[in-house]
C-alpha positions as a Python dict, from the first residue, in 0.01 Angstrom:
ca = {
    (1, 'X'): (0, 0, 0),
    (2, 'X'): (255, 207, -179),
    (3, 'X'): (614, 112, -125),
    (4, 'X'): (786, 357, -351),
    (5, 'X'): (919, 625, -124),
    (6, 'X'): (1003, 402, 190),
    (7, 'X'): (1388, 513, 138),
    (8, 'X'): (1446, 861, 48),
    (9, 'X'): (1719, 1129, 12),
    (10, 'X'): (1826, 1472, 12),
    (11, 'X'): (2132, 1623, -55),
    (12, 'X'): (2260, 1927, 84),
    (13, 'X'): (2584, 2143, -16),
    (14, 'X'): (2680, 2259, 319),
    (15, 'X'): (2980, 2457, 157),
    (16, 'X'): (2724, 2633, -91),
    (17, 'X'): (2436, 2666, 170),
    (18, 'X'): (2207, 2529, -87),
    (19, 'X'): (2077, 2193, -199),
    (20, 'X'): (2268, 1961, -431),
    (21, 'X'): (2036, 1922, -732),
    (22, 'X'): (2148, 1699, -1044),
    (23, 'X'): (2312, 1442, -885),
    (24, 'X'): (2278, 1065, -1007),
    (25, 'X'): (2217, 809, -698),
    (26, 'X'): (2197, 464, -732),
    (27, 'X'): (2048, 237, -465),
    (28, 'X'): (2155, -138, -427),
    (29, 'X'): (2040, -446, -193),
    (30, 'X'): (2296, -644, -99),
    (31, 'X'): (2219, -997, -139),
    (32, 'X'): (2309, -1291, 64),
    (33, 'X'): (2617, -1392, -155),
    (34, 'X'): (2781, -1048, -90),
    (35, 'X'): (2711, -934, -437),
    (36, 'X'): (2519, -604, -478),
    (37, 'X'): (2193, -580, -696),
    (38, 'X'): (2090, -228, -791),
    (39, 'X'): (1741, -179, -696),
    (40, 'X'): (1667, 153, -805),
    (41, 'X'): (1810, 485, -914),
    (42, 'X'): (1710, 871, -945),
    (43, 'X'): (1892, 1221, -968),
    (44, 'X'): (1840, 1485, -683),
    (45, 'X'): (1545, 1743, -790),
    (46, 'X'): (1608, 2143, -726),
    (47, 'X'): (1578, 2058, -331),
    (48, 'X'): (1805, 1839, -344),
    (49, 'X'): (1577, 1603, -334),
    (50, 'X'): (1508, 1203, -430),
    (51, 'X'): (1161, 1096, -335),
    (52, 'X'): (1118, 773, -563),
    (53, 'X'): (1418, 565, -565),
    (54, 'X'): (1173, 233, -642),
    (55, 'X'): (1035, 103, -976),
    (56, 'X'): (653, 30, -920),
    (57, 'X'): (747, -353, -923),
    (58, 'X'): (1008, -357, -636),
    (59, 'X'): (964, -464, -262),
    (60, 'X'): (1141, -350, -3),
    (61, 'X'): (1278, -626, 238),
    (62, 'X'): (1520, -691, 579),
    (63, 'X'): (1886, -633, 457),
    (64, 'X'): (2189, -417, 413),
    (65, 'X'): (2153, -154, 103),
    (66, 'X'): (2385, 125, -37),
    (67, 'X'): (2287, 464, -190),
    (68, 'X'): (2584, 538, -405),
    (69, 'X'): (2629, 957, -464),
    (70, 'X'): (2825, 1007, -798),
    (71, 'X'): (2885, 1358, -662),
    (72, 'X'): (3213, 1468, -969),
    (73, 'X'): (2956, 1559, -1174),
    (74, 'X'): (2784, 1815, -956),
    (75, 'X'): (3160, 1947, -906),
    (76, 'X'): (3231, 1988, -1225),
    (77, 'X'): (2978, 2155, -1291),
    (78, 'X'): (3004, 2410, -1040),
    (79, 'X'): (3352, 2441, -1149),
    (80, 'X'): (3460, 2313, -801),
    (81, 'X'): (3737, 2067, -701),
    (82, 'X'): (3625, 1763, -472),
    (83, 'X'): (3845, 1456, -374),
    (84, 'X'): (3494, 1213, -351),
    (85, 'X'): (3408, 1113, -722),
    (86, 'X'): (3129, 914, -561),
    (87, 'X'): (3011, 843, -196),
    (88, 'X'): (2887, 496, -93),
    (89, 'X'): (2638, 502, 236),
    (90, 'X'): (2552, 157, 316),
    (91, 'X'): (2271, 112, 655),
    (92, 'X'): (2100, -156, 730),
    (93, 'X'): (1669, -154, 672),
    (94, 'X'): (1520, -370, 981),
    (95, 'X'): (1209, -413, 814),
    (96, 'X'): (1014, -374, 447),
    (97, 'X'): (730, -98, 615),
    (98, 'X'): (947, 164, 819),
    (99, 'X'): (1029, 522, 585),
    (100, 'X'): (1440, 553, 550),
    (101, 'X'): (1541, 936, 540),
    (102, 'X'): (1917, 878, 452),
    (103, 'X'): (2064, 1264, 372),
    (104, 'X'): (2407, 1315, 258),
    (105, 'X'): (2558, 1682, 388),
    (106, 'X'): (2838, 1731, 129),
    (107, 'X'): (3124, 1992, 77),
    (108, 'X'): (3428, 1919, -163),
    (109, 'X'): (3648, 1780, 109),
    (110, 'X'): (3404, 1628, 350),
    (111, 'X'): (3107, 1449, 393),
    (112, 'X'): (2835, 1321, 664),
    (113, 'X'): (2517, 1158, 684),
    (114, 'X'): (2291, 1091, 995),
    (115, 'X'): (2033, 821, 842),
    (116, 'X'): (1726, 751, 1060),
    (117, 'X'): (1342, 650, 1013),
}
């Protein structure tokens, strides 16, 4: 069974109407200590898109994880100002076999995500 594209993301410039391609996201596991371990990183494709945040080698198990947006950038290269540098979204993955969709709706001075399987 593949595991690579159990988490997945998309981000969407609601401010631009478009998708938010080119930006680096990072994805960590929090361990039991408290201390974050990076599990996996990609940049958003031309739709905004991340479909492979998992080397081949990785498992995904129970736990609290964070997909970390570095979203100045995507700003600067738009030539736009935005007060978020970076946007941490951390959920919580029940189980190592259930697809996580976690989108990030951006504009300069906001943000929102509404995660789900």
């Amino acid at each position: 069974m593949t595991i690579k594209n159990l988490i997945t993301t998309q981000v969407l410039d609601i401010s631009r109407g478009k998708p938010a391609h080119g930006i680096p996201v990072t994805l960590d596991h929090q361990m039991s200590s408290g201390v974050w371990s990076e599990v996996g990183r990609g940049l958003t494709d031309v739709d905004g898109r991340i479909t492979s945040l998992f080397p081949d080698n990785a498992r995904l198990t129970r736990g609290v994880y964070r997909l970390t947006f570095e979203t100045l950038p995507y700003y600067q290269s738009i030539g736009v100002y935005s007060c978020y540098p970076h946007i941490p979204v951390v959920f919580e993955v029940q189980d190592g076999v259930t697809h996580h969709h976690i989108p990030l709706y951006l504009s300069p001075f906001g943000y929102s995500t509404t995660g789900g399987l």
